[in-house]
Amino acid sequence: MTVAQPSKAPARNILIRYLPLLILALAWEAASRLHLVSSLALPPLTDVAQAWVELVQSGELVANGLSSLYRAGAGLALAIVGGGALGIFMAVSRPVNATLGPLVELFYPMPKSALIPVTVLWLGFGDGSKIVLIFLGCMLPVTIGAYNGAHGSDQHLIWSARSMGAHRLRMIWDVVLPSALPELFNGVRTALALSFILLVSSELIVARQGLGNLIGYLGANGSYEAMFAVVLTVAFIGFLADRVYQAAVARALRWRE
Amino acid sequence: MSDPAQIIVEGVCHHYRPAVGREVLALENVSLRVREREFLALLGPSGCGKSTLLYLIGGFLPIETGKISVDGKPVAGPGPDRGVVFQSFALFPWKTVRKNVLYGLERQALPRDERETRAQAFIDLVGLTGFEESYPSQLSGGMKQRVALARTLAFDPRMLLMDEPFGALDAQTRSLMQSELLAIWEKTRKTVIFVTHDVHEAVYLAERVAVMTARPGRIKTIVDTGFNKDDPEVHRTRAFVDKVDELWNLVRDEAVKALEKRPP
């Protein structure tokens, strides 16, 4: 996995890197101000920015944002721990693989949003249904990454650890888990993106709070500037989460060349 | 010799089962006795099952037919009495040199200070002082094998099982590592089983060389070597050259057989 890192020559490179974004923002503003598109369909960006400031000042954005982050964070954490453990135990144990492997293959391609009504039926409108949805939806990419990574563990490393006195569980923790990490981390990146999709869509459909709920509520009330402000906030949080995640992974895997 | 055998292999057969294709008889009725503190080389053409035999002694593969005992107890799995060094080094790539060497020590009930002191002593012994915080990916092949050797020596196994440990190194590094291994062996006097297909290496390092046949692997003969390793000119002595010749002829017959048996 290669990550394009911002180079050392700072300000100018950052400008070049995000120039397309700036042009897009200017084009947006111009299209709306010059009435090339209806300002209902695309309110001017400056109005959106103002609506954003108001949403922050009223506390709505922060309250709903925290609620959404809690759901995504909890669901994702469960998915990483559960999915990682499942993938690793499938790789080290034939019986576990034989029992659970077909189930993983069966559920992997299923559109996870189909689970939204199911988790609501089980757990209602609150946090629980969102957390379980994100857990179930994000688990399998992590499982498959962990399985592939663990499956490729070097036999000689396993034997080395065993011959130095590591019992089986110890060896799995010390050798199989670190061997699985690069591919497991790729699975987590997929899961991270998936968690935002599932979070917002489930909150849009059935929720009393959260960013998705706020988008739906503002849209239904015709506050399009504010709605766009929340949509952009979600997009920015997603982008930021991915960048922070990539930096953390690069650090965790710095032992590779 | 009145020395009791430390490692006893009796009538061992082993099948190799590839993921696809037919199973192959890798070892056929192998018997071998290795004395305590001796340096024995297992020499044979590639694919003759010498590594398989080493892995069976290491307890890494299940014993199908026959018996293997170490210190009078049947082998039932790997253990820290038998330290292993692989051709592929098998260092933990996510651990620094220091943490790699510490790994075996951390599995033992030693105080932290003593673990650190021992690890440092063995890092120094193999000449890697100053590389404690390097990762394996930052080291050359020779340095990696030194780390592997230090890691195995550090937890003080009574036997060393070495699987073509210098096979991946260039000629100069290999020759250097051979002398260092001998120096270490003379100091520590561990029992060593050293798998190699390099005749010269076997004659130089070992006291006895067990020559294996082409697949299915059997012990063809055991030859006493045991030259005076302190003599820097030992390679050029008549006796040494003759011994290399003798073993080379034994191995070449088997290598030819192995080639003839290869499917077209």
Coordinates of C-alpha atoms in Angstrom, one line a residue:
Chain A
M1 CA 0.0 0.0 0.0
T2 CA 1.6 3.2 -1.1
V3 CA 0.4 6.4 0.4
A4 CA 1.1 9.7 -1.4
Q5 CA 2.7 11.8 1.3
P6 CA 2.8 15.6 1.1
S7 CA 6.4 16.4 0.2
K8 CA 8.8 18.4 2.3
A9 CA 8.5 21.7 0.3
P10 CA 5.4 22.7 2.2
A11 CA 3.1 25.7 1.3
R12 CA 3.4 25.6 -2.4
N13 CA 2.9 21.9 -2.8
I14 CA -0.1 21.9 -0.5
L15 CA -1.6 24.7 -2.7
I16 CA -1.0 22.7 -5.9
R17 CA -2.4 19.6 -4.3
Y18 CA -5.7 21.3 -3.2
L19 CA -5.9 23.7 -6.2
P20 CA -8.6 21.6 -7.9
L21 CA -10.7 21.8 -4.8
L22 CA -10.3 25.6 -4.7
I23 CA -11.3 25.8 -8.4
L24 CA -14.4 23.6 -7.7
A25 CA -15.4 25.9 -4.8
L26 CA -15.1 29.0 -7.0
A27 CA -17.0 27.4 -9.8
W28 CA -19.8 26.4 -7.3
E29 CA -20.0 29.9 -6.0
A30 CA -20.0 31.4 -9.5
A31 CA -22.6 29.0 -10.9
S32 CA -25.0 29.8 -8.1
R33 CA -24.4 33.6 -8.0
L34 CA -24.7 33.9 -11.8
H35 CA -27.9 31.8 -11.7
L36 CA -26.5 29.2 -14.0
V37 CA -28.2 26.7 -11.7
S38 CA -31.1 27.3 -9.3
S39 CA -29.9 28.5 -5.9
L40 CA -32.4 26.0 -4.4
A41 CA -30.6 23.1 -6.0
L42 CA -27.2 24.6 -5.3
P43 CA -27.1 27.5 -2.8
P44 CA -24.0 29.7 -3.0
L45 CA -21.0 28.3 -1.1
T46 CA -20.7 31.4 1.0
D47 CA -24.3 31.0 2.2
V48 CA -23.5 27.4 3.0
A49 CA -20.5 28.5 5.0
Q50 CA -22.7 31.0 6.9
A51 CA -25.3 28.4 7.6
W52 CA -22.4 26.1 8.9
V53 CA -21.3 28.8 11.3
E54 CA -24.9 29.2 12.6
L55 CA -25.2 25.4 13.0
V56 CA -22.1 25.3 15.0
Q57 CA -23.2 28.3 17.2
S58 CA -26.6 26.8 17.9
G59 CA -24.8 23.6 19.0
E60 CA -26.8 21.4 16.7
L61 CA -23.9 20.3 14.5
V62 CA -21.7 19.5 17.5
A63 CA -24.4 17.5 19.3
N64 CA -25.4 15.5 16.3
G65 CA -21.8 15.1 15.2
L66 CA -20.8 13.7 18.5
S67 CA -23.7 11.3 18.5
S68 CA -22.7 10.1 15.0
L69 CA -19.1 9.8 15.9
Y70 CA -19.9 7.7 18.9
R71 CA -22.1 5.3 16.8
A72 CA -19.5 5.0 14.0
G73 CA -16.6 4.7 16.5
A74 CA -18.3 2.0 18.6
G75 CA -19.5 0.0 15.6
L76 CA -16.1 0.2 13.9
A77 CA -14.2 -0.8 17.1
L78 CA -16.4 -3.8 17.5
A79 CA -16.0 -4.7 13.8
I80 CA -12.2 -4.4 14.0
V81 CA -11.8 -6.5 17.1
G82 CA -14.5 -9.1 16.2
G83 CA -13.6 -9.2 12.5
G84 CA -9.9 -9.4 13.2
A85 CA -10.2 -12.2 15.7
L86 CA -12.6 -14.1 13.4
G87 CA -10.3 -13.8 10.4
I88 CA -7.2 -14.9 12.4
F89 CA -8.9 -17.9 14.0
M90 CA -10.2 -18.9 10.6
A91 CA -6.7 -18.9 9.4
V92 CA -5.2 -20.9 12.2
S93 CA -7.9 -23.4 12.8
R94 CA -9.3 -25.7 10.1
P95 CA -12.5 -26.5 12.0
V96 CA -13.2 -22.8 12.6
N97 CA -12.6 -22.2 8.9
A98 CA -14.7 -25.1 7.8
T99 CA -17.6 -23.9 10.0
L100 CA -17.5 -20.2 9.4
G101 CA -15.8 -19.8 6.1
P102 CA -19.0 -20.5 4.0
L103 CA -21.0 -18.1 6.1
V104 CA -18.4 -15.3 5.6
E105 CA -18.5 -15.9 1.8
L106 CA -22.3 -15.9 1.8
F107 CA -22.7 -12.7 3.7
Y108 CA -19.7 -10.8 2.3
P109 CA -21.4 -9.6 -1.0
M110 CA -24.7 -8.8 0.6
P111 CA -25.6 -5.1 0.5
K112 CA -25.2 -4.1 4.1
S113 CA -27.8 -1.3 3.9
A114 CA -30.4 -4.1 3.6
L115 CA -29.7 -4.7 7.3
I116 CA -31.0 -1.2 8.3
P117 CA -34.6 -2.3 8.9
V118 CA -33.4 -5.5 10.5
T119 CA -31.4 -3.8 13.2
V120 CA -34.2 -1.3 13.8
L121 CA -36.6 -4.2 14.3
W122 CA -34.1 -5.7 16.8
L123 CA -33.0 -2.6 18.7
G124 CA -35.2 0.3 17.8
F125 CA -34.3 3.9 16.8
G126 CA -31.5 4.6 19.1
D127 CA -27.7 4.1 19.2
G128 CA -27.9 0.3 19.5
S129 CA -29.3 -0.3 16.1
K130 CA -26.7 1.9 14.4
I131 CA -23.8 0.4 16.3
V132 CA -24.9 -3.2 15.5
L133 CA -25.5 -2.2 11.9
I134 CA -22.0 -0.8 11.5
F135 CA -20.5 -3.7 13.4
L136 CA -22.2 -6.2 11.1
G137 CA -21.6 -4.2 8.0
C138 CA -17.9 -3.5 8.6
M139 CA -16.9 -6.7 10.1
L140 CA -16.4 -8.9 7.0
P141 CA -13.9 -6.7 5.1
V142 CA -11.8 -6.8 8.3
T143 CA -12.3 -10.6 8.6
I144 CA -11.2 -11.2 5.0
G145 CA -8.2 -8.9 5.3
A146 CA -7.1 -10.6 8.6
Y147 CA -7.7 -14.1 7.2
N148 CA -5.6 -13.4 4.1
G149 CA -2.8 -11.8 6.0
A150 CA -2.8 -14.5 8.7
H151 CA -3.0 -17.2 6.1
G152 CA 0.2 -15.9 4.6
S153 CA 2.2 -16.1 7.8
D154 CA 5.7 -17.4 7.3
Q155 CA 5.9 -21.0 8.5
H156 CA 9.5 -20.6 9.7
L157 CA 8.5 -17.6 11.9
I158 CA 5.8 -19.7 13.5
W159 CA 8.3 -22.5 14.1
S160 CA 10.9 -20.1 15.4
A161 CA 8.5 -18.7 18.0
R162 CA 7.4 -22.2 19.0
S163 CA 10.9 -23.4 19.4
M164 CA 11.7 -20.5 21.6
G165 CA 9.1 -21.6 24.0
A166 CA 5.9 -19.7 22.9
H167 CA 2.8 -21.8 23.4
R168 CA 0.2 -21.8 20.6
L169 CA -1.9 -18.8 21.7
R170 CA 1.2 -16.8 22.5
M171 CA 2.6 -17.6 19.0
I172 CA -0.7 -16.5 17.4
W173 CA -0.5 -13.2 19.2
D174 CA 3.2 -12.7 18.6
V175 CA 3.5 -14.0 15.0
V176 CA 0.2 -14.5 13.2
L177 CA -1.4 -11.2 14.3
P178 CA 1.6 -9.0 13.3
S179 CA 1.9 -11.0 10.0
A180 CA -1.8 -10.3 9.3
L181 CA -1.6 -6.6 10.1
P182 CA -0.8 -5.1 6.7
E183 CA -3.8 -6.8 5.0
L184 CA -6.0 -6.4 8.1
F185 CA -5.3 -2.6 7.9
N186 CA -6.4 -2.6 4.3
G187 CA -9.7 -4.3 5.4
V188 CA -10.1 -1.6 8.1
R189 CA -9.7 1.1 5.5
T190 CA -12.6 -0.3 3.5
A191 CA -14.5 -0.7 6.7
L192 CA -13.9 2.9 7.7
A193 CA -15.4 4.2 4.4
L194 CA -18.3 1.7 4.8
S195 CA -19.0 2.8 8.3
F196 CA -19.7 6.4 7.1
I197 CA -22.1 5.2 4.4
L198 CA -24.0 2.9 6.8
L199 CA -24.1 5.6 9.5
V200 CA -25.5 8.4 7.4
S201 CA -27.9 6.2 5.4
S202 CA -29.3 4.6 8.6
E203 CA -29.6 7.9 10.3
L204 CA -31.4 9.4 7.2
I205 CA -33.9 6.6 7.3
V206 CA -34.6 6.0 11.0
A207 CA -33.1 8.1 13.8
R208 CA -33.8 10.9 16.2
Q209 CA -30.4 12.4 16.0
G210 CA -27.1 12.2 14.2
L211 CA -25.7 13.9 11.2
G212 CA -27.7 11.9 8.7
N213 CA -30.8 12.7 10.6
L214 CA -29.9 16.4 10.6
I215 CA -29.4 16.3 6.8
G216 CA -32.8 14.7 6.3
Y217 CA -34.5 17.1 8.8
L218 CA -32.9 20.2 7.2
G219 CA -33.7 19.0 3.7
A220 CA -37.4 18.4 4.6
N221 CA -37.7 21.9 6.1
G222 CA -36.2 23.5 3.0
S223 CA -33.1 24.8 4.8
Y224 CA -30.9 23.8 1.9
E225 CA -27.9 26.0 2.9
A226 CA -27.7 24.3 6.2
M227 CA -28.3 20.9 4.6
F228 CA -25.4 21.4 2.3
A229 CA -23.3 22.5 5.3
V230 CA -23.9 19.2 7.0
V231 CA -23.3 17.2 3.9
L232 CA -19.9 18.9 3.4
T233 CA -19.1 18.4 7.1
V234 CA -19.8 14.6 6.7
A235 CA -17.6 14.6 3.6
F236 CA -14.8 16.4 5.4
I237 CA -14.9 14.1 8.5
G238 CA -14.7 11.1 6.2
F239 CA -11.7 12.6 4.4
L240 CA -10.0 13.5 7.6
A241 CA -10.6 10.1 9.2
D242 CA -9.1 8.4 6.2
R243 CA -6.0 10.6 6.2
V244 CA -5.4 10.2 10.0
Y245 CA -5.9 6.5 9.6
Q246 CA -3.4 6.3 6.7
A247 CA -0.8 8.2 8.7
A248 CA -1.4 5.9 11.7
V249 CA -1.0 2.8 9.6
A250 CA 2.2 4.1 8.0
R251 CA 3.6 4.6 11.5
A252 CA 2.5 1.2 12.7
L253 CA 4.1 -0.5 9.7
R254 CA 7.3 1.5 9.7
W255 CA 9.3 -1.7 10.2
R256 CA 8.7 -2.5 6.5
E257 CA 11.6 -0.9 4.6
Chain B
M1 CA 32.6 -43.9 21.7
S2 CA 31.1 -44.3 25.2
D3 CA 29.2 -41.0 24.9
P4 CA 25.5 -41.8 25.0
A5 CA 23.5 -40.6 22.1
Q6 CA 21.5 -37.4 22.8
I7 CA 19.3 -37.5 19.7
I8 CA 18.1 -40.9 18.5
V9 CA 16.3 -41.4 15.2
E10 CA 14.9 -44.9 14.6
G11 CA 13.2 -46.2 11.5
V12 CA 11.6 -42.9 10.5
C13 CA 9.6 -42.7 7.3
H14 CA 7.9 -39.6 6.2
H15 CA 5.6 -38.7 3.3
Y16 CA 5.5 -35.3 1.8
R17 CA 2.0 -34.3 0.8
P18 CA 1.8 -31.5 -1.7
A19 CA -1.4 -29.4 -2.0
V20 CA -1.9 -30.8 -5.5
G21 CA -0.5 -34.1 -6.9
R22 CA 0.5 -37.4 -5.4
E23 CA 2.2 -37.8 -2.1
V24 CA 5.9 -38.6 -2.2
L25 CA 8.0 -40.7 0.2
A26 CA 10.5 -38.1 1.5
L27 CA 12.3 -40.2 4.1
E28 CA 12.6 -44.0 4.2
N29 CA 13.7 -45.9 7.3
V30 CA 16.1 -43.3 8.6
S31 CA 18.1 -44.1 11.7
L32 CA 20.7 -41.8 13.2
R33 CA 22.4 -41.3 16.6
V34 CA 23.8 -37.9 17.4
R35 CA 26.1 -37.7 20.4
E36 CA 26.0 -35.0 23.0
R37 CA 28.2 -32.0 22.1
E38 CA 29.0 -33.3 18.6
F39 CA 28.9 -31.3 15.4
L40 CA 27.1 -33.5 12.8
A41 CA 26.5 -32.4 9.2
L42 CA 23.6 -33.8 7.2
L43 CA 24.7 -33.7 3.6
G44 CA 22.7 -34.6 0.5
P45 CA 21.4 -33.4 -2.8
S46 CA 18.6 -30.9 -2.8
G47 CA 15.2 -32.5 -2.3
C48 CA 16.6 -35.5 -0.4
G49 CA 14.6 -34.8 2.7
K50 CA 17.5 -33.6 5.0
S51 CA 15.5 -30.5 6.0
T52 CA 12.5 -32.7 6.6
L53 CA 14.6 -34.9 9.0
L54 CA 15.7 -31.8 10.8
Y55 CA 12.1 -30.5 11.1
L56 CA 11.1 -33.9 12.5
I57 CA 13.8 -33.7 15.2
G58 CA 12.7 -30.1 15.9
G59 CA 9.2 -31.3 16.5
F60 CA 7.7 -29.2 13.8
L61 CA 6.3 -32.1 11.8
P62 CA 4.3 -35.0 13.1
I63 CA 6.2 -38.3 13.2
E64 CA 4.4 -40.9 11.1
T65 CA 6.5 -44.0 11.3
G66 CA 9.4 -44.7 13.6
K67 CA 10.7 -43.0 16.8
I68 CA 12.7 -39.9 17.6
S69 CA 13.9 -39.2 21.1
V70 CA 15.9 -36.3 22.5
D71 CA 17.6 -36.8 25.9
G72 CA 15.7 -40.1 26.3
K73 CA 12.3 -38.5 25.8
P74 CA 10.2 -38.9 22.6
V75 CA 9.8 -35.7 20.6
A76 CA 6.3 -34.4 20.9
G77 CA 6.7 -30.8 19.6
P78 CA 9.1 -27.9 19.5
G79 CA 11.0 -26.8 22.6
P80 CA 13.6 -24.5 23.8
D81 CA 16.1 -27.3 24.3
R82 CA 16.4 -27.4 20.5
G83 CA 17.3 -24.0 19.0
V84 CA 16.7 -23.6 15.3
V85 CA 18.4 -21.4 12.6
F86 CA 16.8 -21.3 9.2
Q87 CA 18.2 -20.4 5.8
S88 CA 15.5 -17.7 5.5
F89 CA 16.7 -16.2 8.9
A90 CA 13.1 -16.2 10.2
L91 CA 13.6 -12.9 12.1
F92 CA 10.5 -11.2 13.3
P93 CA 10.4 -8.3 10.8
W94 CA 8.3 -6.0 13.1
K95 CA 10.9 -6.3 15.9
T96 CA 14.2 -4.6 16.2
V97 CA 17.4 -6.6 16.5
R98 CA 17.3 -6.2 20.3
K99 CA 13.7 -7.3 20.6
N100 CA 14.3 -10.3 18.3
V101 CA 17.2 -11.4 20.5
L102 CA 15.1 -10.8 23.6
Y103 CA 12.2 -13.0 22.3
G104 CA 13.4 -16.4 23.5
L105 CA 14.7 -14.9 26.8
E106 CA 11.2 -13.4 27.5
R107 CA 9.7 -16.9 27.4
Q108 CA 11.9 -17.8 30.3
A109 CA 11.6 -16.8 34.0
L110 CA 14.5 -14.4 34.0
P111 CA 14.6 -11.0 35.7
R112 CA 14.4 -8.1 33.2
D113 CA 17.9 -6.8 33.8
E114 CA 19.4 -10.2 33.2
R115 CA 17.5 -10.6 29.9
E116 CA 18.7 -7.3 28.7
T117 CA 22.3 -8.1 29.7
R118 CA 22.2 -11.5 28.0
A119 CA 20.7 -10.1 24.8
Q120 CA 23.3 -7.3 24.7
A121 CA 26.1 -9.9 25.3
F122 CA 25.0 -12.0 22.3
I123 CA 24.5 -9.0 20.0
D124 CA 28.0 -8.0 20.9
L125 CA 29.2 -11.6 20.4
V126 CA 28.0 -11.7 16.8
G127 CA 29.5 -8.2 16.1
L128 CA 26.3 -6.2 15.8
T129 CA 26.9 -3.7 18.5
G130 CA 25.3 -0.4 17.4
F131 CA 22.5 -2.1 15.4
E132 CA 20.3 -2.9 18.4
E133 CA 17.5 -0.6 17.3
S134 CA 17.6 -1.5 13.6
Y135 CA 14.8 -3.5 11.9
P136 CA 15.8 -6.6 9.9
S137 CA 14.8 -4.9 6.7
Q138 CA 17.7 -2.5 7.2
L139 CA 20.3 -5.3 7.5
S140 CA 22.3 -7.3 5.0
G141 CA 21.8 -11.0 4.6
G142 CA 25.0 -11.8 6.7
M143 CA 23.9 -9.4 9.4
K144 CA 20.4 -11.0 9.5
Q145 CA 21.9 -14.4 10.0
R146 CA 24.1 -13.1 12.8
V147 CA 20.9 -11.8 14.5
A148 CA 19.2 -15.2 14.0
L149 CA 22.3 -16.9 15.5
A150 CA 22.4 -14.5 18.5
R151 CA 18.7 -14.9 19.1
T152 CA 19.0 -18.7 19.2
L153 CA 22.2 -18.7 21.3
A154 CA 20.8 -16.2 23.7
F155 CA 18.2 -18.6 25.2
D156 CA 20.9 -21.2 25.6
P157 CA 19.4 -24.3 23.9
R158 CA 21.4 -27.5 24.4
M159 CA 21.1 -28.4 20.8
L160 CA 21.3 -26.3 17.6
L161 CA 19.4 -27.4 14.5
M162 CA 20.7 -25.5 11.6
D163 CA 18.9 -25.7 8.2
E164 CA 21.3 -24.6 5.5
P165 CA 21.9 -21.4 7.6
F166 CA 24.5 -19.9 5.3
G167 CA 22.9 -21.0 2.0
A168 CA 21.5 -17.6 1.2
L169 CA 24.8 -15.7 1.8
D170 CA 27.5 -14.7 -0.6
A171 CA 30.8 -16.7 -0.6
Q172 CA 32.9 -14.3 1.5
T173 CA 30.2 -13.8 4.1
R174 CA 29.6 -17.5 4.2
S175 CA 33.2 -18.3 4.8
L176 CA 33.3 -15.7 7.6
M177 CA 30.2 -17.0 9.2
Q178 CA 31.6 -20.6 9.1
S179 CA 34.6 -19.6 11.1
E180 CA 32.5 -17.6 13.6
L181 CA 30.1 -20.5 14.1
L182 CA 33.1 -22.8 14.8
A183 CA 34.6 -20.4 17.3
I184 CA 31.2 -20.1 19.0
W185 CA 30.8 -23.9 19.0
E186 CA 34.2 -24.5 20.5
K187 CA 33.3 -22.0 23.3
T188 CA 29.8 -23.3 24.0
R189 CA 30.1 -27.0 22.8
K190 CA 26.4 -27.4 22.0
T191 CA 25.2 -30.4 20.0
V192 CA 24.8 -29.2 16.4
I193 CA 23.0 -30.8 13.5
F194 CA 23.9 -28.8 10.4
V195 CA 22.0 -29.4 7.2
T196 CA 23.9 -28.5 4.0
H197 CA 24.4 -29.5 0.4
D198 CA 27.9 -27.9 0.4
V199 CA 30.5 -30.7 0.7
H200 CA 33.3 -28.3 1.6
E201 CA 31.2 -26.7 4.3
A202 CA 30.3 -30.1 5.8
V203 CA 33.9 -31.3 5.9
Y204 CA 35.2 -28.1 7.4
L205 CA 32.5 -27.6 10.1
A206 CA 31.5 -31.1 11.2
E207 CA 33.1 -33.9 13.2
R208 CA 30.9 -36.4 11.4
V209 CA 29.1 -36.1 8.1
A210 CA 25.9 -38.2 7.5
V211 CA 25.5 -38.5 3.7
M212 CA 21.9 -38.9 2.5
T213 CA 20.6 -40.6 -0.6
A214 CA 18.4 -39.0 -3.3
R215 CA 14.7 -39.2 -2.6
P216 CA 13.5 -41.2 -0.8
G217 CA 16.1 -40.0 1.7
R218 CA 18.0 -42.6 3.6
I219 CA 21.3 -42.4 5.5
K220 CA 23.8 -43.7 2.9
T221 CA 26.9 -43.6 5.1
I222 CA 28.4 -41.6 8.0
V223 CA 31.9 -40.3 7.5
D224 CA 34.3 -39.1 10.2
T225 CA 35.8 -35.7 9.4
G226 CA 37.0 -33.7 12.5
F227 CA 39.9 -31.7 11.1
N228 CA 41.9 -29.3 13.2
K229 CA 40.0 -26.2 12.7
D230 CA 42.5 -24.0 14.4
D231 CA 44.9 -24.5 11.4
P232 CA 44.2 -21.7 9.0
E233 CA 45.7 -23.8 6.2
V234 CA 43.5 -26.8 6.9
H235 CA 41.7 -26.4 3.6
R236 CA 44.9 -27.0 1.7
T237 CA 46.0 -30.2 3.5
R238 CA 46.1 -33.4 1.6
A239 CA 43.8 -35.2 4.0
F240 CA 41.2 -32.4 3.8
V241 CA 41.2 -32.3 0.0
D242 CA 40.9 -36.1 -0.2
K243 CA 38.0 -36.1 2.3
V244 CA 36.2 -33.5 0.3
D245 CA 36.8 -35.6 -2.8
E246 CA 35.5 -38.8 -1.2
L247 CA 32.3 -37.1 0.0
W248 CA 31.8 -35.2 -3.2
N249 CA 31.8 -38.6 -5.1
L250 CA 29.2 -40.0 -2.7
V251 CA 27.0 -37.0 -3.1
R252 CA 27.4 -36.7 -6.8
D253 CA 26.1 -40.2 -7.4
E254 CA 23.0 -39.2 -5.5
A255 CA 22.6 -35.9 -7.3
V256 CA 22.8 -37.7 -10.6
K257 CA 20.2 -40.2 -9.4
A258 CA 18.0 -37.3 -8.3
L259 CA 18.2 -35.7 -11.7
E260 CA 17.4 -39.0 -13.5
K261 CA 14.3 -39.5 -11.3
R262 CA 13.0 -36.0 -12.1
P263 CA 9.8 -36.2 -14.1
P264 CA 10.5 -34.9 -17.7

